[in-house]
Short mmCIF file of C-alpha atoms in Angstrom, two decimals:
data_model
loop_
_atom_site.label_atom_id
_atom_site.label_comp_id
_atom_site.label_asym_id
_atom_site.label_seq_id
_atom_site.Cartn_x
_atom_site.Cartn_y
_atom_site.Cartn_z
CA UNK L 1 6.69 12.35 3.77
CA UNK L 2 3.98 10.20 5.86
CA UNK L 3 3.42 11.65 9.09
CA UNK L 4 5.49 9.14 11.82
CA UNK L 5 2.36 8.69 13.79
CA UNK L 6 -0.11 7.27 11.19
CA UNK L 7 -1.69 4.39 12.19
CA UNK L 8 -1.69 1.76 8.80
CA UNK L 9 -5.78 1.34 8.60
CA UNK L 10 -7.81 -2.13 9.43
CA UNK L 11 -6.72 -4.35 6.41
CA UNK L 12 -8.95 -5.12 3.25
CA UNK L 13 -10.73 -8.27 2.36
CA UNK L 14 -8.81 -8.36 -0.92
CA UNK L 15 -7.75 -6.59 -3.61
CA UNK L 16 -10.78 -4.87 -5.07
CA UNK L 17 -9.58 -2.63 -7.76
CA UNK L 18 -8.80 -3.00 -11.83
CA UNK L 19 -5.46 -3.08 -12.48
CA UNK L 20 -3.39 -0.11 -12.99
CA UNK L 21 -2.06 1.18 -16.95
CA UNK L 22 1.52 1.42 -17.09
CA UNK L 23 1.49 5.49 -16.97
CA UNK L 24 -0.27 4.44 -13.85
CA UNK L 25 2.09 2.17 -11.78
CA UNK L 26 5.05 4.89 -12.70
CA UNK L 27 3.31 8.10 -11.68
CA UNK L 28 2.78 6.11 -8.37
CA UNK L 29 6.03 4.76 -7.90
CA UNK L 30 7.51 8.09 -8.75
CA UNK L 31 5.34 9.77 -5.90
CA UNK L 32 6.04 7.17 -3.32
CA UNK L 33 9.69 7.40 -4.47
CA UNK L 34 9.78 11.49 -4.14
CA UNK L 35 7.93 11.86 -0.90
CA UNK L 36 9.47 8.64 1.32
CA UNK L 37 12.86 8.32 3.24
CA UNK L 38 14.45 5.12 4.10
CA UNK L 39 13.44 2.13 5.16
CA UNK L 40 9.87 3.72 5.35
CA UNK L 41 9.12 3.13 1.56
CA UNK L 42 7.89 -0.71 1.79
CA UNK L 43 5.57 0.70 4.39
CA UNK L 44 4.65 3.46 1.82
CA UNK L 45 3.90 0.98 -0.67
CA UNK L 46 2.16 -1.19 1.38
CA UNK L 47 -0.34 1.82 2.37
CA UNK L 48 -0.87 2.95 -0.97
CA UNK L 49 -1.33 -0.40 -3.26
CA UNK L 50 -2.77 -2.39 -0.50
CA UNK L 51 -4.85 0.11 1.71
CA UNK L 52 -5.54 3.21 -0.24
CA UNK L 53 -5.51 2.28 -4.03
CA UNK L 54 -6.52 -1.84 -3.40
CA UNK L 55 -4.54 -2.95 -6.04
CA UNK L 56 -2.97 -5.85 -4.16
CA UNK L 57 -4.18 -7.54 -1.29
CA UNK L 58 -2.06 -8.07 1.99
CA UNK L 59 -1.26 -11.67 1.72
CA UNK L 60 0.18 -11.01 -1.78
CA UNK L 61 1.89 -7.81 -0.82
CA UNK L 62 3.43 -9.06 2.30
CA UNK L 63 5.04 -12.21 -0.17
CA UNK L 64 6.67 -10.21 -2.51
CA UNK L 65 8.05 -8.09 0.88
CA UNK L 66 9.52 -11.60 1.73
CA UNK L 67 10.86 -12.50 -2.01
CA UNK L 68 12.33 -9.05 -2.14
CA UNK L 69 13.95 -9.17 1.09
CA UNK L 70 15.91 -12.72 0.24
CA UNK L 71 17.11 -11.75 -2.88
CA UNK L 72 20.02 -9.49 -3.87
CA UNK L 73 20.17 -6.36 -3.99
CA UNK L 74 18.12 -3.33 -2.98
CA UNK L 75 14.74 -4.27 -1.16
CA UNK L 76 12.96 -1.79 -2.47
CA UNK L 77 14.12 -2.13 -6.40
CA UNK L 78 13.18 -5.66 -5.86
CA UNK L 79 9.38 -5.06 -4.36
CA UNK L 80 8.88 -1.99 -7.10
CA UNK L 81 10.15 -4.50 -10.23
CA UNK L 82 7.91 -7.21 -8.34
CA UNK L 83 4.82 -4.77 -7.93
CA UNK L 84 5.19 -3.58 -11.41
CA UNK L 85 5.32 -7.23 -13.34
CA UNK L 86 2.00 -8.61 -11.04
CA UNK L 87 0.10 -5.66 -11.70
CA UNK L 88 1.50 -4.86 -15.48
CA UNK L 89 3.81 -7.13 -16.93
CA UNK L 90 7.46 -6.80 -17.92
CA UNK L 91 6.60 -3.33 -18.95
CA UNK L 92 5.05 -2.70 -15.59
CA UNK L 93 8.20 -4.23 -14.02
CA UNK L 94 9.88 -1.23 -16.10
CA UNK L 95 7.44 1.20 -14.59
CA UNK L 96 8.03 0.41 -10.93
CA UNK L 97 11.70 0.10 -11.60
CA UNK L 98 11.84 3.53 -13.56
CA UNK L 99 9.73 5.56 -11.15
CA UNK L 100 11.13 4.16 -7.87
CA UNK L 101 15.16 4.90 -9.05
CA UNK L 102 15.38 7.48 -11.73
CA UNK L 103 13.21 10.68 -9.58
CA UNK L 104 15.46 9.89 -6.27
CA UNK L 105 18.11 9.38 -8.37
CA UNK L 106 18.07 12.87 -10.21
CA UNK L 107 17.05 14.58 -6.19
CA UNK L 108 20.37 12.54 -4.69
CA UNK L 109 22.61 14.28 -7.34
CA UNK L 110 21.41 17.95 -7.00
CA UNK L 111 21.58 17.30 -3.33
CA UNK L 112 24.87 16.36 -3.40
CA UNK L 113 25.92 19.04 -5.26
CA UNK L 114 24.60 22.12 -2.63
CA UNK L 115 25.30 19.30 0.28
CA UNK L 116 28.30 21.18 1.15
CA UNK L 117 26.47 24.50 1.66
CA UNK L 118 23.62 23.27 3.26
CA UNK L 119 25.94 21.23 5.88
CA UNK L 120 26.53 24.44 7.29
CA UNK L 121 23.27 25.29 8.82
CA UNK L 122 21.94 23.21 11.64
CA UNK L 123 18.14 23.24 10.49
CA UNK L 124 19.76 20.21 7.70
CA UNK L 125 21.14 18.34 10.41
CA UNK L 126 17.54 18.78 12.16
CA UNK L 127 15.82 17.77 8.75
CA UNK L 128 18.14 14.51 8.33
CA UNK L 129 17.17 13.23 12.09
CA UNK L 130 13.60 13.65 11.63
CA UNK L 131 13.47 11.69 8.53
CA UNK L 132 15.55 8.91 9.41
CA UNK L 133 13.16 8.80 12.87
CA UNK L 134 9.89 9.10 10.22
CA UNK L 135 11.79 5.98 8.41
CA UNK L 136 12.75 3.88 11.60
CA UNK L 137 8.68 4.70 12.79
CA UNK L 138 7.51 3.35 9.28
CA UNK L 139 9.97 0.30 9.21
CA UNK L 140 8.94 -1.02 12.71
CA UNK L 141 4.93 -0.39 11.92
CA UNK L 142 5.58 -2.64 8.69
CA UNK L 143 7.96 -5.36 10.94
CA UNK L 144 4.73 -5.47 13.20
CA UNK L 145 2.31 -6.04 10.58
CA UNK L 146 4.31 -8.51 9.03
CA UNK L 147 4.48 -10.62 12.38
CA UNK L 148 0.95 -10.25 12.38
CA UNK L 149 0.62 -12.14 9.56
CA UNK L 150 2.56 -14.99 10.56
CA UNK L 151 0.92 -18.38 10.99
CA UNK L 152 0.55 -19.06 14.57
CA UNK L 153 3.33 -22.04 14.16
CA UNK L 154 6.83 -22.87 16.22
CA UNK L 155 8.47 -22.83 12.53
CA UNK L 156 7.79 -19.44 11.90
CA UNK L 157 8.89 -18.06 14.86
CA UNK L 158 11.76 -20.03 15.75
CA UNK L 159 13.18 -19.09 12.08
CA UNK L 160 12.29 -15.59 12.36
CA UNK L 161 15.01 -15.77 16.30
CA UNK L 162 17.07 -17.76 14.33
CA UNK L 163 17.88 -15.25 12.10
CA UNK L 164 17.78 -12.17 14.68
CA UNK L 165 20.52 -13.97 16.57
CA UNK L 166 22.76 -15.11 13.99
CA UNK L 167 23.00 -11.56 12.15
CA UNK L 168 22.52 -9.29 15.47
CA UNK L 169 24.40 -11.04 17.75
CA UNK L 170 26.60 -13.36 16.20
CA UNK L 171 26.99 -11.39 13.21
CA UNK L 172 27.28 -13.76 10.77
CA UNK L 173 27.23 -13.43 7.23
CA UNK L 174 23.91 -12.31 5.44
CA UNK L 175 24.31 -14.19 2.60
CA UNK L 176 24.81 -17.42 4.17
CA UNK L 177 22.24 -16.74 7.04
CA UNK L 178 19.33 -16.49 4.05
CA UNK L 179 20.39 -19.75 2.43
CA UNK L 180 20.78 -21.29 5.01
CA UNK L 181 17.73 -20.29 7.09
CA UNK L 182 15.45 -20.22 3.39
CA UNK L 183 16.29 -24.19 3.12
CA UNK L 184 15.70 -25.21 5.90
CA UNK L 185 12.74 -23.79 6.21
CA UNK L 186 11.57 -24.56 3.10
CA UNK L 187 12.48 -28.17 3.95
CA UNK L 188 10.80 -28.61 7.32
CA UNK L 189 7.37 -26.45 6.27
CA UNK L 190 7.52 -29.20 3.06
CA UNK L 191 7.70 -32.12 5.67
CA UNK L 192 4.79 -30.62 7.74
CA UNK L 193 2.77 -29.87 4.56
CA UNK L 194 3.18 -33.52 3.30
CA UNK L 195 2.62 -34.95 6.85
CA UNK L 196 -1.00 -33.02 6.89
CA UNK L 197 -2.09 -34.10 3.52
CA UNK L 198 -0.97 -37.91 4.25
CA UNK L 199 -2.94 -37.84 7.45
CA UNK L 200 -5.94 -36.35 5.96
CA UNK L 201 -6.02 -38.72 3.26
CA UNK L 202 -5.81 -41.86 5.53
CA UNK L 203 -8.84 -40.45 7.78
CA UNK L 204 -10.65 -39.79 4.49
CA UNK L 205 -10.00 -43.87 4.28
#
């Protein structure tokens, strides 16, 4: 598991490395899928394609984060099948799918199985809390470097409150919340896009 503290290093200029075999992508999904917890493995991923192996750059990483996060589904499925098919192909889509799911998956059912016994001791309870703390470290370190990234734009923002509010506070219903707050953003970031290029063309004139 990634120590809580690590700091994610100064970001690269761009993704500097050949592309990954197939073997590859699922030896490294299978690692980042055995030795992460939580909500800390899109940070995981993000430190080892973007930072350490350079297979990705941020921009591109931090897109399929957002893509992943609107559609259904688990986040995590959806950025290793997305990692996997821009790197590979369908059968690296395969890859990152296999390797992410199947080792967790195999862990999660002999766990369960000696879950009982191992309930009993209070070092498990210990172990459980210092995970989910590792994972809660991890997933606000990859919330700030996503902010980072933002343009420096009202639209942005004021979606990004939007949507804190109306699934925090008012508790409203996920799905709708996306669609909702996708369109419309969509829709006004289309309307400032084609605003920009029509002035720029008329002081071209």
């Amino acid at each position: 598991m990634p120590a809580p503290s690590a700091t994610i290093p100064p970001p690269p200029p761009a993704a500097d490395a050949p592309p990954p075999g197939v073997l590859t992508l699922f030896i490294a999904f299978t690692q980042i899928g055995l030795t992460s917890f939580g909500g800390g493995l899109s940070g995981r991923m993000m430190r080892d394609f973007v930072y350490e192996r350079r297979w990705l750059d941020e921009e591109a990483f931090l897109n399929g984060l957002a893509l992943s996060q609107a559609l259904p589904g688990v986040n995590v499925k959806n950025l290793a099948i997305w990692i996997g098919y821009r790197l590979a192909g369908w059968r690296g889509a395969v890859a990152g799918f296999t390797g992410i799911i199947a080792p967790p998956a195999v862990l999660i059912v002999l766990f369960g199985v000696a879950f009982s016994t191992l309930t009993r001791f209070p070092l498990t309870h210990v172990a459980l809390a210092g995970a989910a703390a590792a994972a809660i470290g991890l997933s606000i370190s990859m919330a700030i470097t996503a902010v980072r990234r933002l343009p420096r734009r009202t639209l942005p923002f004021a979606v990004m409150a939007l949507t804190f509010v109306s699934v925090a506070i008012l508790h409203w219903p996920l799905v709708w919340t996306v669609l909702i707050g996708g369109a419309l953003s969509v829709t006004l970031e289309y309307r400032r896009t084609a605003v920009a290029s029509a002035s720029a063309g008329s002081d071209a004139r």
